[in-house]
């Protein structure tokens, strides 16, 4: 079974579906590599109008990193290698020349919330949970999520989401400004795509021109900030508090 399914929709919209519902669409090295391949495709194809990320199933958009793999990483260097790879991917996703949408079909926590942050728009199913829960594992965001979030939300609201490590309802996340649109469970997929198409009514050149305005701002230091954030997470990764928190989580 393919871990990532890429589908071309109408009007130049491409969907990237995380296809690991049995483990809540968690991210491993294979998924990272397929993300990279897709981004290469987008950058080289002018007919792409928008890119959409969604999770398979009804339960989870993405739970973050695949802990069955990543909990084997014990040292700072081991952690940094993995974290910086995904952090670079999310930076490049932010810099894609087309508008990007996270369609949160289910829970988006931890690294899944960081993936959603990298997108320009976040559409959430009513009643799901969203949160930067990394603090409960005694680490910070590890893929650059804090640096990205601080670019997109007012400072106090971003810091609240990060420091509280709380699981917010989609309605609460909407009030904070993290979620762009809430859609009811009935006809969720169809209504989400209706919102996407309404948002990108302009032609491709106009969409890319507007996106480039923001990219030009992000190019000035964002990647360096993300890598510094990731380095700090890697330092915390090898500490006993994190290793014990992960062990407790896996045994719960």
PDB file of C-alpha atoms in Angstrom:
ATOM      1  CA  UNK A   1       0.000   0.000   0.000  1.00  0.00           C
ATOM      2  CA  UNK A   2       1.331   3.436  -0.927  1.00  0.00           C
ATOM      3  CA  UNK A   3       2.071   5.563   2.138  1.00  0.00           C
ATOM      4  CA  UNK A   4       1.298   8.730   0.170  1.00  0.00           C
ATOM      5  CA  UNK A   5      -1.315   8.962  -2.590  1.00  0.00           C
ATOM      6  CA  UNK A   6      -1.131  11.893  -5.002  1.00  0.00           C
ATOM      7  CA  UNK A   7      -4.201  12.716  -7.057  1.00  0.00           C
ATOM      8  CA  UNK A   8      -4.806  15.427  -9.633  1.00  0.00           C
ATOM      9  CA  UNK A   9      -8.179  17.071  -9.133  1.00  0.00           C
ATOM     10  CA  UNK A  10      -9.941  19.466 -11.481  1.00  0.00           C
ATOM     11  CA  UNK A  11      -8.477  22.839 -12.389  1.00  0.00           C
ATOM     12  CA  UNK A  12      -4.848  22.108 -11.516  1.00  0.00           C
ATOM     13  CA  UNK A  13      -5.421  21.194  -7.861  1.00  0.00           C
ATOM     14  CA  UNK A  14      -3.229  18.363  -6.607  1.00  0.00           C
ATOM     15  CA  UNK A  15      -4.021  16.376  -3.452  1.00  0.00           C
ATOM     16  CA  UNK A  16      -1.391  14.715  -1.275  1.00  0.00           C
ATOM     17  CA  UNK A  17      -3.047  12.112   0.944  1.00  0.00           C
ATOM     18  CA  UNK A  18      -1.216  10.629   3.924  1.00  0.00           C
ATOM     19  CA  UNK A  19      -2.248   6.984   3.637  1.00  0.00           C
ATOM     20  CA  UNK A  20      -1.322   5.312   6.922  1.00  0.00           C
ATOM     21  CA  UNK A  21      -4.649   5.328   8.794  1.00  0.00           C
ATOM     22  CA  UNK A  22      -3.669   2.332  10.946  1.00  0.00           C
ATOM     23  CA  UNK A  23      -1.031   4.502  12.678  1.00  0.00           C
ATOM     24  CA  UNK A  24      -2.894   7.807  12.431  1.00  0.00           C
ATOM     25  CA  UNK A  25      -1.086   8.840   9.232  1.00  0.00           C
ATOM     26  CA  UNK A  26       2.258   9.194  10.998  1.00  0.00           C
ATOM     27  CA  UNK A  27       5.362  10.377   9.146  1.00  0.00           C
ATOM     28  CA  UNK A  28       8.401   8.208   8.417  1.00  0.00           C
ATOM     29  CA  UNK A  29      11.372   8.513   6.048  1.00  0.00           C
ATOM     30  CA  UNK A  30       9.407   7.110   3.101  1.00  0.00           C
ATOM     31  CA  UNK A  31       6.689   9.730   3.530  1.00  0.00           C
ATOM     32  CA  UNK A  32       9.305  12.470   3.743  1.00  0.00           C
ATOM     33  CA  UNK A  33      10.909  11.314   0.499  1.00  0.00           C
ATOM     34  CA  UNK A  34       7.563  11.284  -1.300  1.00  0.00           C
ATOM     35  CA  UNK A  35       6.849  14.821  -0.067  1.00  0.00           C
ATOM     36  CA  UNK A  36      10.166  15.919  -1.576  1.00  0.00           C
ATOM     37  CA  UNK A  37       9.346  14.278  -4.916  1.00  0.00           C
ATOM     38  CA  UNK A  38       5.959  15.973  -5.025  1.00  0.00           C
ATOM     39  CA  UNK A  39       7.431  19.397  -4.284  1.00  0.00           C
ATOM     40  CA  UNK A  40       9.938  18.958  -7.094  1.00  0.00           C
ATOM     41  CA  UNK A  41       7.010  18.227  -9.398  1.00  0.00           C
ATOM     42  CA  UNK A  42       5.092  21.335  -8.274  1.00  0.00           C
ATOM     43  CA  UNK A  43       8.075  23.631  -8.765  1.00  0.00           C
ATOM     44  CA  UNK A  44       8.629  22.400 -12.316  1.00  0.00           C
ATOM     45  CA  UNK A  45       5.001  22.413 -13.521  1.00  0.00           C
ATOM     46  CA  UNK A  46       3.324  25.726 -14.238  1.00  0.00           C
ATOM     47  CA  UNK A  47      -0.128  24.142 -14.610  1.00  0.00           C
ATOM     48  CA  UNK A  48      -0.325  23.351 -10.872  1.00  0.00           C
ATOM     49  CA  UNK A  49      -2.757  25.797  -9.283  1.00  0.00           C
ATOM     50  CA  UNK A  50      -2.851  24.595  -5.655  1.00  0.00           C
ATOM     51  CA  UNK A  51      -1.593  21.801  -3.392  1.00  0.00           C
ATOM     52  CA  UNK A  52      -3.724  20.110  -0.726  1.00  0.00           C
ATOM     53  CA  UNK A  53      -2.670  17.819   2.152  1.00  0.00           C
ATOM     54  CA  UNK A  54      -5.233  15.520   3.758  1.00  0.00           C
ATOM     55  CA  UNK A  55      -5.157  12.333   5.836  1.00  0.00           C
ATOM     56  CA  UNK A  56      -6.793   9.017   5.024  1.00  0.00           C
ATOM     57  CA  UNK A  57      -9.752   7.967   7.139  1.00  0.00           C
ATOM     58  CA  UNK A  58     -11.946   9.745   9.662  1.00  0.00           C
ATOM     59  CA  UNK A  59      -9.760   9.716  12.773  1.00  0.00           C
ATOM     60  CA  UNK A  60      -6.536  11.579  12.044  1.00  0.00           C
ATOM     61  CA  UNK A  61      -5.037  14.119   9.693  1.00  0.00           C
ATOM     62  CA  UNK A  62      -1.572  13.322  11.039  1.00  0.00           C
ATOM     63  CA  UNK A  63      -0.244  12.409  14.487  1.00  0.00           C
ATOM     64  CA  UNK A  64       3.282  13.596  13.683  1.00  0.00           C
ATOM     65  CA  UNK A  65       6.361  11.417  13.570  1.00  0.00           C
ATOM     66  CA  UNK A  66       6.069   7.647  13.606  1.00  0.00           C
ATOM     67  CA  UNK A  67       7.104   6.985  17.205  1.00  0.00           C
ATOM     68  CA  UNK A  68       7.727   3.296  16.557  1.00  0.00           C
ATOM     69  CA  UNK A  69      10.640   4.459  14.392  1.00  0.00           C
ATOM     70  CA  UNK A  70      11.661   7.782  15.910  1.00  0.00           C
ATOM     71  CA  UNK A  71      11.744   6.643  19.553  1.00  0.00           C
ATOM     72  CA  UNK A  72      14.783   4.581  18.595  1.00  0.00           C
ATOM     73  CA  UNK A  73      16.696   7.855  18.130  1.00  0.00           C
ATOM     74  CA  UNK A  74      18.503   8.533  21.398  1.00  0.00           C
ATOM     75  CA  UNK A  75      21.204  11.147  20.814  1.00  0.00           C
ATOM     76  CA  UNK A  76      21.076  14.768  19.751  1.00  0.00           C
ATOM     77  CA  UNK A  77      22.838  13.975  16.458  1.00  0.00           C
ATOM     78  CA  UNK A  78      20.453  11.127  15.625  1.00  0.00           C
ATOM     79  CA  UNK A  79      17.444  13.301  16.387  1.00  0.00           C
ATOM     80  CA  UNK A  80      18.777  16.321  14.500  1.00  0.00           C
ATOM     81  CA  UNK A  81      19.286  14.307  11.331  1.00  0.00           C
ATOM     82  CA  UNK A  82      15.629  13.273  11.272  1.00  0.00           C
ATOM     83  CA  UNK A  83      14.183  16.552  12.559  1.00  0.00           C
ATOM     84  CA  UNK A  84      16.153  18.756  10.175  1.00  0.00           C
ATOM     85  CA  UNK A  85      15.153  16.625   7.194  1.00  0.00           C
ATOM     86  CA  UNK A  86      11.440  17.142   7.866  1.00  0.00           C
ATOM     87  CA  UNK A  87      12.019  20.755   8.902  1.00  0.00           C
ATOM     88  CA  UNK A  88      13.668  21.453   5.551  1.00  0.00           C
ATOM     89  CA  UNK A  89      10.743  19.793   3.774  1.00  0.00           C
ATOM     90  CA  UNK A  90       8.220  21.989   5.619  1.00  0.00           C
ATOM     91  CA  UNK A  91      10.253  25.109   4.879  1.00  0.00           C
ATOM     92  CA  UNK A  92      10.256  24.190   1.191  1.00  0.00           C
ATOM     93  CA  UNK A  93       6.508  23.483   1.400  1.00  0.00           C
ATOM     94  CA  UNK A  94       5.962  26.993   2.766  1.00  0.00           C
ATOM     95  CA  UNK A  95       7.982  28.337  -0.162  1.00  0.00           C
ATOM     96  CA  UNK A  96       5.973  26.526  -2.843  1.00  0.00           C
ATOM     97  CA  UNK A  97       4.881  29.055  -5.496  1.00  0.00           C
ATOM     98  CA  UNK A  98       1.205  27.994  -5.289  1.00  0.00           C
ATOM     99  CA  UNK A  99      -1.365  28.293  -2.474  1.00  0.00           C
ATOM    100  CA  UNK A 100      -1.400  25.317  -0.115  1.00  0.00           C
ATOM    101  CA  UNK A 101      -4.229  23.905   1.997  1.00  0.00           C
ATOM    102  CA  UNK A 102      -4.296  21.515   4.952  1.00  0.00           C
ATOM    103  CA  UNK A 103      -7.629  19.693   5.033  1.00  0.00           C
ATOM    104  CA  UNK A 104      -7.848  18.486   8.624  1.00  0.00           C
ATOM    105  CA  UNK A 105     -10.133  15.488   8.323  1.00  0.00           C
ATOM    106  CA  UNK A 106      -9.269  14.373  11.870  1.00  0.00           C
ATOM    107  CA  UNK A 107      -6.919  14.992  14.774  1.00  0.00           C
ATOM    108  CA  UNK A 108      -3.855  17.105  13.951  1.00  0.00           C
ATOM    109  CA  UNK A 109      -1.386  17.060  16.828  1.00  0.00           C
ATOM    110  CA  UNK A 110       2.363  17.314  17.316  1.00  0.00           C
ATOM    111  CA  UNK A 111       4.161  17.168  14.014  1.00  0.00           C
ATOM    112  CA  UNK A 112       0.793  16.931  12.278  1.00  0.00           C
ATOM    113  CA  UNK A 113       0.020  20.405  13.585  1.00  0.00           C
ATOM    114  CA  UNK A 114       3.398  21.588  12.263  1.00  0.00           C
ATOM    115  CA  UNK A 115       2.532  20.241   8.796  1.00  0.00           C
ATOM    116  CA  UNK A 116      -0.764  22.117   8.938  1.00  0.00           C
ATOM    117  CA  UNK A 117       1.086  25.280   9.977  1.00  0.00           C
ATOM    118  CA  UNK A 118       3.293  25.065   6.884  1.00  0.00           C
ATOM    119  CA  UNK A 119       0.189  25.427   4.699  1.00  0.00           C
ATOM    120  CA  UNK A 120      -1.348  28.761   3.729  1.00  0.00           C
ATOM    121  CA  UNK A 121      -4.872  27.714   4.752  1.00  0.00           C
ATOM    122  CA  UNK A 122      -6.231  25.204   7.263  1.00  0.00           C
ATOM    123  CA  UNK A 123      -9.709  23.717   6.830  1.00  0.00           C
ATOM    124  CA  UNK A 124     -10.875  21.731   9.858  1.00  0.00           C
ATOM    125  CA  UNK A 125     -13.670  19.266  10.434  1.00  0.00           C
ATOM    126  CA  UNK A 126     -15.983  20.418  13.192  1.00  0.00           C
ATOM    127  CA  UNK A 127     -15.179  18.821  16.537  1.00  0.00           C
ATOM    128  CA  UNK A 128     -11.651  17.553  15.852  1.00  0.00           C
ATOM    129  CA  UNK A 129      -8.652  18.225  18.113  1.00  0.00           C
ATOM    130  CA  UNK A 130      -5.649  20.341  17.122  1.00  0.00           C
ATOM    131  CA  UNK A 131      -2.543  21.041  19.165  1.00  0.00           C
ATOM    132  CA  UNK A 132       1.180  21.421  19.588  1.00  0.00           C
ATOM    133  CA  UNK A 133       1.409  18.702  22.229  1.00  0.00           C
ATOM    134  CA  UNK A 134       5.187  18.316  22.010  1.00  0.00           C
ATOM    135  CA  UNK A 135       5.555  19.888  25.452  1.00  0.00           C
ATOM    136  CA  UNK A 136       3.879  16.834  26.991  1.00  0.00           C
ATOM    137  CA  UNK A 137       6.871  14.826  25.702  1.00  0.00           C
ATOM    138  CA  UNK A 138       9.380  17.283  27.189  1.00  0.00           C
ATOM    139  CA  UNK A 139      10.479  18.679  23.817  1.00  0.00           C
ATOM    140  CA  UNK A 140       9.685  21.706  21.680  1.00  0.00           C
ATOM    141  CA  UNK A 141       8.306  21.643  18.161  1.00  0.00           C
ATOM    142  CA  UNK A 142      10.891  19.704  16.174  1.00  0.00           C
ATOM    143  CA  UNK A 143      10.125  20.518  12.541  1.00  0.00           C
ATOM    144  CA  UNK A 144      10.221  24.308  12.728  1.00  0.00           C
ATOM    145  CA  UNK A 145       6.581  24.662  13.723  1.00  0.00           C
ATOM    146  CA  UNK A 146       7.092  27.436  16.269  1.00  0.00           C
ATOM    147  CA  UNK A 147       9.011  29.616  13.822  1.00  0.00           C
ATOM    148  CA  UNK A 148       6.315  29.092  11.193  1.00  0.00           C
ATOM    149  CA  UNK A 149       3.463  29.712  13.624  1.00  0.00           C
ATOM    150  CA  UNK A 150       5.012  32.957  14.856  1.00  0.00           C
ATOM    151  CA  UNK A 151       4.971  34.157  11.242  1.00  0.00           C
ATOM    152  CA  UNK A 152       1.272  33.435  10.897  1.00  0.00           C
ATOM    153  CA  UNK A 153      -0.442  34.236  14.197  1.00  0.00           C
ATOM    154  CA  UNK A 154      -0.225  37.167  16.601  1.00  0.00           C
ATOM    155  CA  UNK A 155       2.594  36.604  19.092  1.00  0.00           C
ATOM    156  CA  UNK A 156       0.458  35.971  22.177  1.00  0.00           C
ATOM    157  CA  UNK A 157      -1.874  33.552  20.413  1.00  0.00           C
ATOM    158  CA  UNK A 158       1.005  31.600  18.862  1.00  0.00           C
ATOM    159  CA  UNK A 159       2.807  31.400  22.199  1.00  0.00           C
ATOM    160  CA  UNK A 160      -0.371  30.254  23.939  1.00  0.00           C
ATOM    161  CA  UNK A 161      -0.821  27.367  21.505  1.00  0.00           C
ATOM    162  CA  UNK A 162       2.825  26.361  21.863  1.00  0.00           C
ATOM    163  CA  UNK A 163       3.317  26.715  25.609  1.00  0.00           C
ATOM    164  CA  UNK A 164       0.007  25.222  26.738  1.00  0.00           C
ATOM    165  CA  UNK A 165       0.595  21.958  24.812  1.00  0.00           C
ATOM    166  CA  UNK A 166      -3.216  21.844  24.784  1.00  0.00           C
ATOM    167  CA  UNK A 167      -5.467  19.960  22.397  1.00  0.00           C
ATOM    168  CA  UNK A 168      -7.783  22.649  21.065  1.00  0.00           C
ATOM    169  CA  UNK A 169     -11.132  22.007  19.434  1.00  0.00           C
ATOM    170  CA  UNK A 170     -11.382  23.144  15.830  1.00  0.00           C
ATOM    171  CA  UNK A 171     -13.705  25.888  17.042  1.00  0.00           C
ATOM    172  CA  UNK A 172     -11.129  27.140  19.565  1.00  0.00           C
ATOM    173  CA  UNK A 173      -8.380  26.991  16.932  1.00  0.00           C
ATOM    174  CA  UNK A 174     -10.584  29.032  14.608  1.00  0.00           C
ATOM    175  CA  UNK A 175     -11.000  31.721  17.265  1.00  0.00           C
ATOM    176  CA  UNK A 176      -7.220  31.860  17.713  1.00  0.00           C
ATOM    177  CA  UNK A 177      -6.842  32.360  13.970  1.00  0.00           C
ATOM    178  CA  UNK A 178      -5.102  29.050  13.311  1.00  0.00           C
ATOM    179  CA  UNK A 179      -8.014  27.500  11.412  1.00  0.00           C
ATOM    180  CA  UNK A 180      -9.245  29.321   8.309  1.00  0.00           C
ATOM    181  CA  UNK A 181     -12.542  27.462   7.855  1.00  0.00           C
ATOM    182  CA  UNK A 182     -14.620  24.967   9.852  1.00  0.00           C
ATOM    183  CA  UNK A 183     -16.685  22.447   7.912  1.00  0.00           C
ATOM    184  CA  UNK A 184     -19.338  20.094   9.305  1.00  0.00           C
ATOM    185  CA  UNK A 185     -18.738  16.359   9.069  1.00  0.00           C
ATOM    186  CA  UNK A 186     -21.579  15.912   6.581  1.00  0.00           C
ATOM    187  CA  UNK A 187     -20.160  16.497   3.100  1.00  0.00           C
ATOM    188  CA  UNK A 188     -16.832  17.494   4.663  1.00  0.00           C
ATOM    189  CA  UNK A 189     -14.735  16.578   1.639  1.00  0.00           C
ATOM    190  CA  UNK A 190     -17.000  18.260  -0.908  1.00  0.00           C
ATOM    191  CA  UNK A 191     -17.443  21.455   1.125  1.00  0.00           C
ATOM    192  CA  UNK A 192     -13.709  21.668   1.815  1.00  0.00           C
ATOM    193  CA  UNK A 193     -12.974  21.564  -1.901  1.00  0.00           C
ATOM    194  CA  UNK A 194     -15.709  24.092  -2.560  1.00  0.00           C
ATOM    195  CA  UNK A 195     -13.923  26.460  -0.150  1.00  0.00           C
ATOM    196  CA  UNK A 196     -10.592  25.779  -1.863  1.00  0.00           C
ATOM    197  CA  UNK A 197     -11.997  26.529  -5.325  1.00  0.00           C
ATOM    198  CA  UNK A 198     -13.690  29.705  -4.098  1.00  0.00           C
ATOM    199  CA  UNK A 199     -10.408  30.860  -2.553  1.00  0.00           C
ATOM    200  CA  UNK A 200      -8.350  30.355  -5.728  1.00  0.00           C
ATOM    201  CA  UNK A 201     -10.714  31.802  -8.350  1.00  0.00           C
ATOM    202  CA  UNK A 202      -7.992  33.992  -9.846  1.00  0.00           C
ATOM    203  CA  UNK A 203      -5.806  32.608 -12.622  1.00  0.00           C
ATOM    204  CA  UNK A 204      -2.538  30.801 -11.911  1.00  0.00           C
ATOM    205  CA  UNK A 205      -0.303  33.775 -12.604  1.00  0.00           C
ATOM    206  CA  UNK A 206      -2.211  35.993 -10.170  1.00  0.00           C
ATOM    207  CA  UNK A 207      -2.147  33.331  -7.456  1.00  0.00           C
ATOM    208  CA  UNK A 208       1.585  32.851  -7.846  1.00  0.00           C
ATOM    209  CA  UNK A 209       2.221  36.595  -7.836  1.00  0.00           C
ATOM    210  CA  UNK A 210       0.402  37.049  -4.525  1.00  0.00           C
ATOM    211  CA  UNK A 211       2.160  34.038  -2.990  1.00  0.00           C
ATOM    212  CA  UNK A 212       5.535  35.409  -4.057  1.00  0.00           C
ATOM    213  CA  UNK A 213       4.975  38.552  -1.980  1.00  0.00           C
ATOM    214  CA  UNK A 214       4.944  36.446   1.183  1.00  0.00           C
ATOM    215  CA  UNK A 215       7.717  34.139   0.003  1.00  0.00           C
ATOM    216  CA  UNK A 216       9.973  37.166  -0.448  1.00  0.00           C
ATOM    217  CA  UNK A 217       9.414  38.014   3.222  1.00  0.00           C
ATOM    218  CA  UNK A 218       9.940  34.432   4.450  1.00  0.00           C
ATOM    219  CA  UNK A 219      13.177  34.097   2.501  1.00  0.00           C
ATOM    220  CA  UNK A 220      14.769  36.629   4.872  1.00  0.00           C
ATOM    221  CA  UNK A 221      15.860  34.445   7.763  1.00  0.00           C
ATOM    222  CA  UNK A 222      12.990  31.992   8.295  1.00  0.00           C
ATOM    223  CA  UNK A 223      14.975  28.867   7.468  1.00  0.00           C
ATOM    224  CA  UNK A 224      17.768  29.879   9.849  1.00  0.00           C
ATOM    225  CA  UNK A 225      15.217  30.388  12.641  1.00  0.00           C
ATOM    226  CA  UNK A 226      13.663  26.988  11.919  1.00  0.00           C
ATOM    227  CA  UNK A 227      17.038  25.242  12.027  1.00  0.00           C
ATOM    228  CA  UNK A 228      17.895  26.931  15.334  1.00  0.00           C
ATOM    229  CA  UNK A 229      14.560  25.752  16.724  1.00  0.00           C
ATOM    230  CA  UNK A 230      15.228  22.228  15.493  1.00  0.00           C
ATOM    231  CA  UNK A 231      18.696  22.216  17.059  1.00  0.00           C
ATOM    232  CA  UNK A 232      17.163  23.142  20.410  1.00  0.00           C
ATOM    233  CA  UNK A 233      14.605  20.344  20.088  1.00  0.00           C
ATOM    234  CA  UNK A 234      17.406  17.888  19.335  1.00  0.00           C
ATOM    235  CA  UNK A 235      19.173  18.985  22.539  1.00  0.00           C
ATOM    236  CA  UNK A 236      16.039  18.252  24.542  1.00  0.00           C
ATOM    237  CA  UNK A 237      15.480  14.980  22.654  1.00  0.00           C
ATOM    238  CA  UNK A 238      18.411  13.176  24.290  1.00  0.00           C
ATOM    239  CA  UNK A 239      17.504  14.275  27.813  1.00  0.00           C
ATOM    240  CA  UNK A 240      16.097  11.726  30.223  1.00  0.00           C
ATOM    241  CA  UNK A 241      12.831  13.648  30.634  1.00  0.00           C
ATOM    242  CA  UNK A 242      11.989  13.167  26.953  1.00  0.00           C
ATOM    243  CA  UNK A 243      13.101   9.553  26.776  1.00  0.00           C
ATOM    244  CA  UNK A 244      10.959   8.688  29.808  1.00  0.00           C
ATOM    245  CA  UNK A 245       7.963  10.644  28.482  1.00  0.00           C
ATOM    246  CA  UNK A 246       8.106   8.752  25.181  1.00  0.00           C
ATOM    247  CA  UNK A 247       8.451   5.417  26.996  1.00  0.00           C
ATOM    248  CA  UNK A 248       5.419   6.230  29.121  1.00  0.00           C
ATOM    249  CA  UNK A 249       3.444   7.338  26.057  1.00  0.00           C
ATOM    250  CA  UNK A 250       4.239   4.137  24.150  1.00  0.00           C
ATOM    251  CA  UNK A 251       3.233   2.009  27.131  1.00  0.00           C
ATOM    252  CA  UNK A 252      -0.002   3.892  27.800  1.00  0.00           C
TER     253      UNK A 252
END
